[in-house]
PDB file of C-alpha atoms in Angstrom:
ATOM      1  CA  MET A   1      12.988   6.333  13.038  1.00 86.00           C
ATOM      2  CA  GLN A   2      10.883   3.682  14.772  1.00 91.00           C
ATOM      3  CA  LYS A   3       7.792   4.743  12.788  1.00 89.00           C
ATOM      4  CA  LEU A   4       9.749   4.448   9.557  1.00 92.00           C
ATOM      5  CA  VAL A   5      10.894   0.896  10.351  1.00 95.00           C
ATOM      6  CA  ARG A   6       7.375  -0.109  11.363  1.00 96.00           C
ATOM      7  CA  PHE A   7       6.031   1.526   8.203  1.00 93.00           C
ATOM      8  CA  PHE A   8       8.288  -0.614   5.994  1.00 93.00           C
ATOM      9  CA  ILE A   9       7.544  -3.817   7.925  1.00 96.00           C
ATOM     10  CA  SER A  10       3.805  -3.124   7.711  1.00 96.00           C
ATOM     11  CA  GLY A  11       4.048  -2.420   4.006  1.00 92.00           C
ATOM     12  CA  ALA A  12       6.056  -5.582   3.383  1.00 93.00           C
ATOM     13  CA  ALA A  13       3.485  -7.638   5.299  1.00 96.00           C
ATOM     14  CA  ALA A  14       0.640  -6.141   3.252  1.00 93.00           C
ATOM     15  CA  VAL A  15       2.425  -6.744  -0.065  1.00 91.00           C
ATOM     16  CA  GLY A  16       3.388 -10.274   0.970  1.00 91.00           C
ATOM     17  CA  THR A  17      -0.198 -11.007   1.934  1.00 93.00           C
ATOM     18  CA  ASN A  18      -1.456  -9.584  -1.354  1.00 89.00           C
ATOM     19  CA  LEU A  19       0.954 -11.691  -3.426  1.00 89.00           C
ATOM     20  CA  GLY A  20       0.428 -14.813  -1.329  1.00 93.00           C
ATOM     21  CA  CYS A  21      -3.344 -14.590  -1.616  1.00 93.00           C
ATOM     22  CA  LEU A  22      -3.107 -13.902  -5.344  1.00 89.00           C
ATOM     23  CA  TYR A  23      -1.027 -17.037  -5.839  1.00 91.00           C
ATOM     24  CA  LEU A  24      -3.217 -19.155  -3.565  1.00 95.00           C
ATOM     25  CA  PHE A  25      -6.484 -18.058  -5.160  1.00 94.00           C
ATOM     26  CA  THR A  26      -5.231 -18.386  -8.734  1.00 91.00           C
ATOM     27  CA  GLU A  27      -3.042 -21.486  -8.569  1.00 92.00           C
ATOM     28  CA  TYR A  28      -4.725 -23.611  -5.909  1.00 96.00           C
ATOM     29  CA  LEU A  29      -8.340 -22.504  -5.946  1.00 97.00           C
ATOM     30  CA  GLU A  30      -8.157 -21.977  -9.731  1.00 95.00           C
ATOM     31  CA  TRP A  31     -10.032 -18.706  -9.636  1.00 94.00           C
ATOM     32  CA  TRP A  32      -9.761 -16.262 -12.527  1.00 89.00           C
ATOM     33  CA  TYR A  33      -6.590 -14.217 -12.014  1.00 88.00           C
ATOM     34  CA  LEU A  34      -8.352 -10.846 -12.188  1.00 85.00           C
ATOM     35  CA  PHE A  35     -10.904 -11.858  -9.558  1.00 86.00           C
ATOM     36  CA  SER A  36      -8.046 -13.254  -7.469  1.00 88.00           C
ATOM     37  CA  SER A  37      -6.138 -10.004  -7.862  1.00 86.00           C
ATOM     38  CA  VAL A  38      -9.018  -7.819  -6.684  1.00 86.00           C
ATOM     39  CA  LEU A  39      -9.706 -10.021  -3.672  1.00 92.00           C
ATOM     40  CA  ALA A  40      -5.998 -10.317  -2.808  1.00 90.00           C
ATOM     41  CA  PHE A  41      -5.546  -6.538  -3.121  1.00 87.00           C
ATOM     42  CA  THR A  42      -8.519  -5.990  -0.809  1.00 91.00           C
ATOM     43  CA  ILE A  43      -7.147  -8.376   1.808  1.00 94.00           C
ATOM     44  CA  GLY A  44      -3.634  -6.907   1.593  1.00 91.00           C
ATOM     45  CA  THR A  45      -4.941  -3.338   1.782  1.00 91.00           C
ATOM     46  CA  THR A  46      -7.109  -4.147   4.800  1.00 95.00           C
ATOM     47  CA  LEU A  47      -4.176  -5.729   6.613  1.00 96.00           C
ATOM     48  CA  GLY A  48      -1.943  -2.811   5.611  1.00 94.00           C
ATOM     49  CA  PHE A  49      -4.428  -0.291   6.975  1.00 95.00           C
ATOM     50  CA  GLY A  50      -4.621  -2.061  10.327  1.00 96.00           C
ATOM     51  CA  LEU A  51      -0.859  -2.396  10.640  1.00 97.00           C
ATOM     52  CA  GLN A  52      -0.192   1.191   9.584  1.00 95.00           C
ATOM     53  CA  LYS A  53      -2.863   2.678  11.849  1.00 95.00           C
ATOM     54  CA  TYR A  54      -2.440   0.633  14.988  1.00 96.00           C
ATOM     55  CA  TRP A  55       1.169  -0.523  14.878  1.00 96.00           C
ATOM     56  CA  ALA A  56       3.310   1.730  12.678  1.00 95.00           C
ATOM     57  CA  PHE A  57       1.676   5.025  13.658  1.00 93.00           C
ATOM     58  CA  GLN A  58       0.150   3.804  16.938  1.00 93.00           C
ATOM     59  CA  ASP A  59      -3.171   5.542  16.359  1.00 93.00           C
ATOM     60  CA  GLY A  60      -5.876   3.931  18.465  1.00 92.00           C
ATOM     61  CA  ARG A  61      -8.575   6.538  17.860  1.00 93.00           C
ATOM     62  CA  SER A  62     -11.811   4.852  16.792  1.00 94.00           C
ATOM     63  CA  GLU A  63     -13.810   8.026  16.167  1.00 94.00           C
ATOM     64  CA  VAL A  64     -11.839   8.776  12.966  1.00 94.00           C
ATOM     65  CA  LEU A  65     -11.601   5.198  11.694  1.00 94.00           C
ATOM     66  CA  GLY A  66     -14.071   5.675   8.813  1.00 95.00           C
ATOM     67  CA  VAL A  67     -12.444   8.845   7.558  1.00 95.00           C
ATOM     68  CA  GLN A  68      -8.962   7.328   7.810  1.00 96.00           C
ATOM     69  CA  ALA A  69     -10.056   4.164   5.999  1.00 95.00           C
ATOM     70  CA  SER A  70     -11.562   6.279   3.212  1.00 95.00           C
ATOM     71  CA  TYR A  71      -8.371   8.319   2.772  1.00 95.00           C
ATOM     72  CA  TYR A  72      -6.259   5.182   2.932  1.00 95.00           C
ATOM     73  CA  THR A  73      -8.359   3.452   0.261  1.00 92.00           C
ATOM     74  CA  LEU A  74      -8.252   6.502  -2.020  1.00 95.00           C
ATOM     75  CA  LEU A  75      -4.486   6.596  -1.654  1.00 95.00           C
ATOM     76  CA  GLN A  76      -4.249   2.906  -2.584  1.00 92.00           C
ATOM     77  CA  VAL A  77      -6.308   3.521  -5.734  1.00 92.00           C
ATOM     78  CA  TRP A  78      -4.080   6.495  -6.572  1.00 95.00           C
ATOM     79  CA  ASP A  79      -1.000   4.329  -5.995  1.00 92.00           C
ATOM     80  CA  ILE A  80      -2.179   1.702  -8.483  1.00 89.00           C
ATOM     81  CA  GLY A  81      -2.587   4.325 -11.198  1.00 91.00           C
ATOM     82  CA  LEU A  82       0.625   6.128 -10.323  1.00 93.00           C
ATOM     83  CA  ASN A  83       2.570   2.866 -10.281  1.00 87.00           C
ATOM     84  CA  ALA A  84       1.276   1.846 -13.709  1.00 89.00           C
ATOM     85  CA  ALA A  85       1.883   5.282 -15.250  1.00 93.00           C
ATOM     86  CA  LEU A  86       5.418   5.668 -13.897  1.00 93.00           C
ATOM     87  CA  LEU A  87       6.356   2.086 -14.707  1.00 89.00           C
ATOM     88  CA  TYR A  88       5.074   2.426 -18.265  1.00 91.00           C
ATOM     89  CA  THR A  89       6.912   5.727 -18.741  1.00 95.00           C
ATOM     90  CA  LEU A  90      10.229   4.436 -17.435  1.00 94.00           C
ATOM     91  CA  VAL A  91      10.081   1.215 -19.455  1.00 92.00           C
ATOM     92  CA  GLU A  92       8.579   2.431 -22.726  1.00 93.00           C
ATOM     93  CA  TYR A  93      10.087   5.906 -22.994  1.00 97.00           C
ATOM     94  CA  ALA A  94      13.240   5.810 -20.854  1.00 97.00           C
ATOM     95  CA  GLY A  95      14.153   2.251 -21.845  1.00 96.00           C
ATOM     96  CA  TRP A  96      14.651   0.998 -18.289  1.00 94.00           C
ATOM     97  CA  TRP A  97      14.481  -2.686 -17.412  1.00 90.00           C
ATOM     98  CA  TYR A  98      10.997  -3.299 -15.997  1.00 90.00           C
ATOM     99  CA  PHE A  99      12.242  -4.855 -12.750  1.00 88.00           C
ATOM    100  CA  PHE A 100      14.605  -1.955 -11.981  1.00 87.00           C
ATOM    101  CA  ALA A 101      11.916   0.538 -12.960  1.00 89.00           C
ATOM    102  CA  GLN A 102       9.461  -1.150 -10.575  1.00 86.00           C
ATOM    103  CA  ALA A 103      11.982  -0.968  -7.735  1.00 87.00           C
ATOM    104  CA  VAL A 104      12.469   2.771  -8.306  1.00 91.00           C
ATOM    105  CA  VAL A 105       8.751   3.429  -8.624  1.00 90.00           C
ATOM    106  CA  SER A 106       8.040   1.398  -5.482  1.00 89.00           C
ATOM    107  CA  ALA A 107      10.592   3.439  -3.533  1.00 91.00           C
ATOM    108  CA  LEU A 108       9.070   6.715  -4.724  1.00 93.00           C
ATOM    109  CA  ILE A 109       5.568   5.580  -3.838  1.00 93.00           C
ATOM    110  CA  ALA A 110       6.766   4.386  -0.415  1.00 91.00           C
ATOM    111  CA  ILE A 111       8.208   7.844   0.317  1.00 93.00           C
ATOM    112  CA  GLN A 112       4.962   9.484  -0.786  1.00 95.00           C
ATOM    113  CA  ASN A 113       2.894   7.059   1.278  1.00 94.00           C
ATOM    114  CA  PHE A 114       4.917   7.575   4.444  1.00 93.00           C
ATOM    115  CA  CYS A 115       4.267  11.309   4.208  1.00 94.00           C
ATOM    116  CA  VAL A 116       0.555  10.846   3.495  1.00 95.00           C
ATOM    117  CA  TYR A 117       0.117   8.162   6.184  1.00 93.00           C
ATOM    118  CA  TYR A 118       1.704  10.555   8.645  1.00 89.00           C
ATOM    119  CA  LEU A 119      -1.077  13.020   7.805  1.00 92.00           C
ATOM    120  CA  ILE A 120      -3.835  10.381   7.872  1.00 94.00           C
ATOM    121  CA  PHE A 121      -2.778   8.856  11.192  1.00 92.00           C
ATOM    122  CA  ARG A 122      -1.396  11.921  12.955  1.00 84.00           C
ATOM    123  CA  PRO A 123      -2.624  12.433  16.459  1.00 75.00           C
ATOM    124  CA  PRO A 124      -4.673  15.550  17.096  1.00 71.00           C
ATOM    125  CA  SER A 125      -2.637  18.568  18.143  1.00 68.00           C
ATOM    126  CA  ASP A 126      -2.812  19.815  21.695  1.00 43.00           C
ATOM    127  CA  ALA A 127      -4.551  22.954  20.441  1.00 41.00           C
ATOM    128  CA  SER A 128      -7.566  21.033  19.116  1.00 51.00           C
ATOM    129  CA  GLN A 129      -8.222  19.075  22.329  1.00 48.00           C
TER     130      GLN A 129
END
């Protein structure tokens, strides 16, 4: 249960950072919103990776950092596509209100991500040591 709570707090911090940076870059620095979005997503994803690895799943192994970061980044790219596809389907074909649809899609992706993060950040089994 503790991992689950830390997972949600870490995710909220990453999303908050992403949105905060997006707003800061676009509104105050007056950067193009798409450039701002890419940079904000990168910052939020980097923070999210660190929080998920070291705090939520308490995985301090450095020897697998590169592999974990690669899997994590691939999952984030997958999530963007999955989010857009599910959101579009629920709004355009099912007639759901976009905000409600996004809440449902976000919950589904969070469940998926918890399961995948558990695999990415799982400690090695006793048998492999």
